[in-house]
């Protein structure tokens, strides 16, 4: 994998640390901070995550989008991103890394697929990656290997097969 551009939804405590690891290992990480708190803006800045203006730009510029946020917002956020994909005519790989039910993961995959995007289901096991070896990602989906390419940029990604929902079930 060449140097990836990773879009991050959202640079909270976990997301900003994941972004920091990727940046420290040479990846470019972008996020849309519109409507976000000053604390979130500071976390993103500290992690070396670049801010852009809107979801459409995030979709256009990202090789992969990582959704790392409050699980209750996962489906709403996927809907918002799918609208940006539809508006731009650009699909990208959308990796849902949230602690959600497999059924929700499949609903997200359907939203993303319908707009030309490629869904990947992932689960994060462990605390934010403040040091190597404490955080592991488990991923499933036909294109999960693309996400696993981020292993070259500091993430520990393990593949669980082609079925969307397998990683969410494993996390549960």
PDB file of C-alpha atoms in Angstrom:
ATOM      1  CA  UNK A   1       0.000   0.000   0.000  1.00  0.00           C
ATOM      2  CA  UNK A   2       1.340   3.415  -0.922  1.00  0.00           C
ATOM      3  CA  UNK A   3       0.961   6.190   1.632  1.00  0.00           C
ATOM      4  CA  UNK A   4      -2.754   6.189   2.421  1.00  0.00           C
ATOM      5  CA  UNK A   5      -5.041   9.119   3.048  1.00  0.00           C
ATOM      6  CA  UNK A   6      -7.311   8.088   5.912  1.00  0.00           C
ATOM      7  CA  UNK A   7     -10.491   9.984   6.705  1.00  0.00           C
ATOM      8  CA  UNK A   8     -11.404   9.795  10.370  1.00  0.00           C
ATOM      9  CA  UNK A   9     -14.927   9.954  11.738  1.00  0.00           C
ATOM     10  CA  UNK A  10     -14.423  11.129  14.629  1.00  0.00           C
ATOM     11  CA  UNK A  11     -11.333  12.184  16.553  1.00  0.00           C
ATOM     12  CA  UNK A  12     -12.618  11.440  20.040  1.00  0.00           C
ATOM     13  CA  UNK A  13     -10.399   9.736  22.593  1.00  0.00           C
ATOM     14  CA  UNK A  14     -10.012   6.474  20.651  1.00  0.00           C
ATOM     15  CA  UNK A  15     -10.161   8.004  17.177  1.00  0.00           C
ATOM     16  CA  UNK A  16      -7.568  10.676  17.861  1.00  0.00           C
ATOM     17  CA  UNK A  17      -5.106   8.083  19.202  1.00  0.00           C
ATOM     18  CA  UNK A  18      -5.674   5.858  16.162  1.00  0.00           C
ATOM     19  CA  UNK A  19      -5.118   8.911  13.968  1.00  0.00           C
ATOM     20  CA  UNK A  20      -1.947   9.800  15.878  1.00  0.00           C
ATOM     21  CA  UNK A  21      -0.515   6.294  15.342  1.00  0.00           C
ATOM     22  CA  UNK A  22      -1.249   6.476  11.617  1.00  0.00           C
ATOM     23  CA  UNK A  23       0.304   9.943  11.294  1.00  0.00           C
ATOM     24  CA  UNK A  24       3.401   8.887  13.253  1.00  0.00           C
ATOM     25  CA  UNK A  25       3.838   5.982  10.833  1.00  0.00           C
ATOM     26  CA  UNK A  26       3.577   8.168   7.725  1.00  0.00           C
ATOM     27  CA  UNK A  27      -0.105   8.143   6.770  1.00  0.00           C
ATOM     28  CA  UNK A  28      -2.094  11.294   6.093  1.00  0.00           C
ATOM     29  CA  UNK A  29      -5.166  11.568   8.337  1.00  0.00           C
ATOM     30  CA  UNK A  30      -8.028  13.976   7.644  1.00  0.00           C
ATOM     31  CA  UNK A  31     -11.207  14.776   9.543  1.00  0.00           C
ATOM     32  CA  UNK A  32     -14.179  17.118   9.303  1.00  0.00           C
ATOM     33  CA  UNK A  33     -14.362  19.140  12.530  1.00  0.00           C
ATOM     34  CA  UNK A  34     -17.497  21.088  11.622  1.00  0.00           C
ATOM     35  CA  UNK A  35     -19.685  21.374  14.724  1.00  0.00           C
ATOM     36  CA  UNK A  36     -17.123  19.644  16.950  1.00  0.00           C
ATOM     37  CA  UNK A  37     -16.053  20.845  20.394  1.00  0.00           C
ATOM     38  CA  UNK A  38     -12.856  22.724  21.198  1.00  0.00           C
ATOM     39  CA  UNK A  39     -11.634  19.626  23.076  1.00  0.00           C
ATOM     40  CA  UNK A  40     -12.058  17.506  19.939  1.00  0.00           C
ATOM     41  CA  UNK A  41     -10.324  20.150  17.840  1.00  0.00           C
ATOM     42  CA  UNK A  42      -7.387  20.169  20.275  1.00  0.00           C
ATOM     43  CA  UNK A  43      -7.143  16.341  20.271  1.00  0.00           C
ATOM     44  CA  UNK A  44      -7.071  16.322  16.471  1.00  0.00           C
ATOM     45  CA  UNK A  45      -4.426  19.057  16.338  1.00  0.00           C
ATOM     46  CA  UNK A  46      -2.270  17.297  18.955  1.00  0.00           C
ATOM     47  CA  UNK A  47      -2.517  14.032  16.966  1.00  0.00           C
ATOM     48  CA  UNK A  48      -1.427  15.692  13.716  1.00  0.00           C
ATOM     49  CA  UNK A  49      -4.814  15.150  12.064  1.00  0.00           C
ATOM     50  CA  UNK A  50      -5.634  17.705   9.355  1.00  0.00           C
ATOM     51  CA  UNK A  51      -9.028  19.370   9.327  1.00  0.00           C
ATOM     52  CA  UNK A  52     -11.032  19.772   6.136  1.00  0.00           C
ATOM     53  CA  UNK A  53     -14.260  21.616   5.444  1.00  0.00           C
ATOM     54  CA  UNK A  54     -16.969  19.009   4.863  1.00  0.00           C
ATOM     55  CA  UNK A  55     -17.915  15.372   4.367  1.00  0.00           C
ATOM     56  CA  UNK A  56     -17.860  15.642   0.562  1.00  0.00           C
ATOM     57  CA  UNK A  57     -14.212  16.717   0.637  1.00  0.00           C
ATOM     58  CA  UNK A  58     -13.448  13.955   3.142  1.00  0.00           C
ATOM     59  CA  UNK A  59     -14.973  11.374   0.793  1.00  0.00           C
ATOM     60  CA  UNK A  60     -13.172  12.762  -2.263  1.00  0.00           C
ATOM     61  CA  UNK A  61      -9.739  12.826  -0.625  1.00  0.00           C
ATOM     62  CA  UNK A  62      -9.763   9.623   1.464  1.00  0.00           C
ATOM     63  CA  UNK A  63      -8.638   6.157   0.429  1.00  0.00           C
ATOM     64  CA  UNK A  64     -10.373   4.770   3.515  1.00  0.00           C
ATOM     65  CA  UNK A  65     -12.805   6.242   6.014  1.00  0.00           C
ATOM     66  CA  UNK A  66     -12.597   4.964   9.600  1.00  0.00           C
ATOM     67  CA  UNK A  67     -15.732   5.431  11.682  1.00  0.00           C
ATOM     68  CA  UNK A  68     -14.672   5.435  15.339  1.00  0.00           C
ATOM     69  CA  UNK A  69     -17.342   7.069  17.429  1.00  0.00           C
ATOM     70  CA  UNK A  70     -20.141   6.559  19.948  1.00  0.00           C
ATOM     71  CA  UNK A  71     -21.904   3.338  18.828  1.00  0.00           C
ATOM     72  CA  UNK A  72     -25.324   5.015  18.935  1.00  0.00           C
ATOM     73  CA  UNK A  73     -24.134   7.424  16.218  1.00  0.00           C
ATOM     74  CA  UNK A  74     -22.732   4.764  13.869  1.00  0.00           C
ATOM     75  CA  UNK A  75     -25.794   4.352  11.634  1.00  0.00           C
ATOM     76  CA  UNK A  76     -26.550   8.095  11.501  1.00  0.00           C
ATOM     77  CA  UNK A  77     -22.939   8.856  10.570  1.00  0.00           C
ATOM     78  CA  UNK A  78     -22.916   6.167   7.874  1.00  0.00           C
ATOM     79  CA  UNK A  79     -26.081   7.741   6.450  1.00  0.00           C
ATOM     80  CA  UNK A  80     -24.447  11.174   6.420  1.00  0.00           C
ATOM     81  CA  UNK A  81     -21.352   9.805   4.674  1.00  0.00           C
ATOM     82  CA  UNK A  82     -23.415   7.820   2.174  1.00  0.00           C
ATOM     83  CA  UNK A  83     -25.185  11.068   1.206  1.00  0.00           C
ATOM     84  CA  UNK A  84     -21.757  12.670   0.642  1.00  0.00           C
ATOM     85  CA  UNK A  85     -20.738   9.687  -1.496  1.00  0.00           C
ATOM     86  CA  UNK A  86     -23.909  10.011  -3.537  1.00  0.00           C
ATOM     87  CA  UNK A  87     -23.456  13.787  -3.939  1.00  0.00           C
ATOM     88  CA  UNK A  88     -19.837  13.479  -5.084  1.00  0.00           C
ATOM     89  CA  UNK A  89     -20.279  10.327  -7.138  1.00  0.00           C
ATOM     90  CA  UNK A  90     -17.269   8.953  -5.272  1.00  0.00           C
ATOM     91  CA  UNK A  91     -17.231   5.716  -3.354  1.00  0.00           C
ATOM     92  CA  UNK A  92     -14.524   4.861  -0.897  1.00  0.00           C
ATOM     93  CA  UNK A  93     -13.812   2.110   1.592  1.00  0.00           C
ATOM     94  CA  UNK A  94     -15.830   2.729   4.743  1.00  0.00           C
ATOM     95  CA  UNK A  95     -14.559   0.888   7.814  1.00  0.00           C
ATOM     96  CA  UNK A  96     -17.042   0.833  10.674  1.00  0.00           C
ATOM     97  CA  UNK A  97     -14.927   0.289  13.817  1.00  0.00           C
ATOM     98  CA  UNK A  98     -17.725   0.774  16.331  1.00  0.00           C
ATOM     99  CA  UNK A  99     -19.038  -1.595  18.995  1.00  0.00           C
ATOM    100  CA  UNK A 100     -22.286  -2.335  17.180  1.00  0.00           C
ATOM    101  CA  UNK A 101     -24.495  -5.363  16.651  1.00  0.00           C
ATOM    102  CA  UNK A 102     -23.829  -7.436  13.518  1.00  0.00           C
ATOM    103  CA  UNK A 103     -27.304  -6.462  12.248  1.00  0.00           C
ATOM    104  CA  UNK A 104     -26.370  -2.768  12.504  1.00  0.00           C
ATOM    105  CA  UNK A 105     -23.103  -3.482  10.713  1.00  0.00           C
ATOM    106  CA  UNK A 106     -25.040  -5.064   7.864  1.00  0.00           C
ATOM    107  CA  UNK A 107     -27.391  -2.054   7.688  1.00  0.00           C
ATOM    108  CA  UNK A 108     -24.363   0.246   7.480  1.00  0.00           C
ATOM    109  CA  UNK A 109     -22.830  -1.962   4.791  1.00  0.00           C
ATOM    110  CA  UNK A 110     -26.059  -1.732   2.775  1.00  0.00           C
ATOM    111  CA  UNK A 111     -26.047   2.093   3.005  1.00  0.00           C
ATOM    112  CA  UNK A 112     -22.421   2.337   1.913  1.00  0.00           C
ATOM    113  CA  UNK A 113     -22.735  -0.257  -0.873  1.00  0.00           C
ATOM    114  CA  UNK A 114     -25.820   1.478  -2.314  1.00  0.00           C
ATOM    115  CA  UNK A 115     -23.739   4.592  -2.981  1.00  0.00           C
ATOM    116  CA  UNK A 116     -20.777   2.832  -4.580  1.00  0.00           C
ATOM    117  CA  UNK A 117     -18.693   2.601  -1.420  1.00  0.00           C
ATOM    118  CA  UNK A 118     -17.019  -0.506  -0.081  1.00  0.00           C
ATOM    119  CA  UNK A 119     -17.980  -1.544   3.467  1.00  0.00           C
ATOM    120  CA  UNK A 120     -15.656  -3.169   5.981  1.00  0.00           C
ATOM    121  CA  UNK A 121     -16.797  -4.295   9.430  1.00  0.00           C
ATOM    122  CA  UNK A 122     -14.239  -3.898  12.216  1.00  0.00           C
ATOM    123  CA  UNK A 123     -14.096  -4.145  15.974  1.00  0.00           C
ATOM    124  CA  UNK A 124     -11.502  -2.592  18.249  1.00  0.00           C
ATOM    125  CA  UNK A 125     -10.286  -4.665  21.180  1.00  0.00           C
ATOM    126  CA  UNK A 126      -8.347  -2.830  23.849  1.00  0.00           C
ATOM    127  CA  UNK A 127      -7.872   0.736  25.022  1.00  0.00           C
ATOM    128  CA  UNK A 128      -6.738   3.635  22.817  1.00  0.00           C
ATOM    129  CA  UNK A 129      -3.349   2.796  21.272  1.00  0.00           C
ATOM    130  CA  UNK A 130      -1.180   4.969  23.479  1.00  0.00           C
ATOM    131  CA  UNK A 131       1.600   2.378  23.172  1.00  0.00           C
ATOM    132  CA  UNK A 132       2.226  -0.533  20.781  1.00  0.00           C
ATOM    133  CA  UNK A 133       0.577  -3.872  21.420  1.00  0.00           C
ATOM    134  CA  UNK A 134      -2.427  -2.762  23.486  1.00  0.00           C
ATOM    135  CA  UNK A 135      -4.997  -2.278  20.719  1.00  0.00           C
ATOM    136  CA  UNK A 136      -6.065  -4.724  18.034  1.00  0.00           C
ATOM    137  CA  UNK A 137      -8.549  -4.354  15.170  1.00  0.00           C
ATOM    138  CA  UNK A 138     -10.491  -7.366  13.902  1.00  0.00           C
ATOM    139  CA  UNK A 139     -11.955  -6.863  10.428  1.00  0.00           C
ATOM    140  CA  UNK A 140     -14.287  -8.648   8.053  1.00  0.00           C
ATOM    141  CA  UNK A 141     -15.706  -7.982   4.618  1.00  0.00           C
ATOM    142  CA  UNK A 142     -14.648  -8.673   1.059  1.00  0.00           C
ATOM    143  CA  UNK A 143     -12.302  -5.659   1.043  1.00  0.00           C
ATOM    144  CA  UNK A 144     -11.033  -5.964   4.635  1.00  0.00           C
ATOM    145  CA  UNK A 145      -7.524  -6.627   3.297  1.00  0.00           C
ATOM    146  CA  UNK A 146      -7.354  -2.990   2.176  1.00  0.00           C
ATOM    147  CA  UNK A 147      -7.949  -1.933   5.790  1.00  0.00           C
ATOM    148  CA  UNK A 148      -5.387  -4.523   6.941  1.00  0.00           C
ATOM    149  CA  UNK A 149      -2.866  -2.630   4.795  1.00  0.00           C
ATOM    150  CA  UNK A 150      -2.836  -0.051   7.607  1.00  0.00           C
ATOM    151  CA  UNK A 151      -0.766  -2.585   9.561  1.00  0.00           C
ATOM    152  CA  UNK A 152       2.171  -1.053   7.690  1.00  0.00           C
ATOM    153  CA  UNK A 153       1.225   2.257   9.336  1.00  0.00           C
ATOM    154  CA  UNK A 154       1.152   1.169  12.978  1.00  0.00           C
ATOM    155  CA  UNK A 155      -2.222  -0.551  13.417  1.00  0.00           C
ATOM    156  CA  UNK A 156      -2.587  -4.205  14.426  1.00  0.00           C
ATOM    157  CA  UNK A 157      -5.310  -5.493  12.072  1.00  0.00           C
ATOM    158  CA  UNK A 158      -6.448  -9.130  11.990  1.00  0.00           C
ATOM    159  CA  UNK A 159      -8.758 -10.495   9.295  1.00  0.00           C
ATOM    160  CA  UNK A 160     -11.799 -12.625  10.093  1.00  0.00           C
ATOM    161  CA  UNK A 161     -13.160 -13.415   6.632  1.00  0.00           C
ATOM    162  CA  UNK A 162     -15.463 -11.957   4.009  1.00  0.00           C
ATOM    163  CA  UNK A 163     -18.740 -11.737   5.930  1.00  0.00           C
ATOM    164  CA  UNK A 164     -19.901  -8.302   7.092  1.00  0.00           C
ATOM    165  CA  UNK A 165     -20.891  -8.685  10.740  1.00  0.00           C
ATOM    166  CA  UNK A 166     -18.234 -11.241  11.661  1.00  0.00           C
ATOM    167  CA  UNK A 167     -15.977  -8.634  13.277  1.00  0.00           C
ATOM    168  CA  UNK A 168     -18.874  -7.049  15.166  1.00  0.00           C
ATOM    169  CA  UNK A 169     -19.943 -10.469  16.427  1.00  0.00           C
ATOM    170  CA  UNK A 170     -16.364 -11.247  17.493  1.00  0.00           C
ATOM    171  CA  UNK A 171     -16.186  -7.974  19.420  1.00  0.00           C
ATOM    172  CA  UNK A 172     -19.461  -8.759  21.201  1.00  0.00           C
TER     173      UNK A 172
END
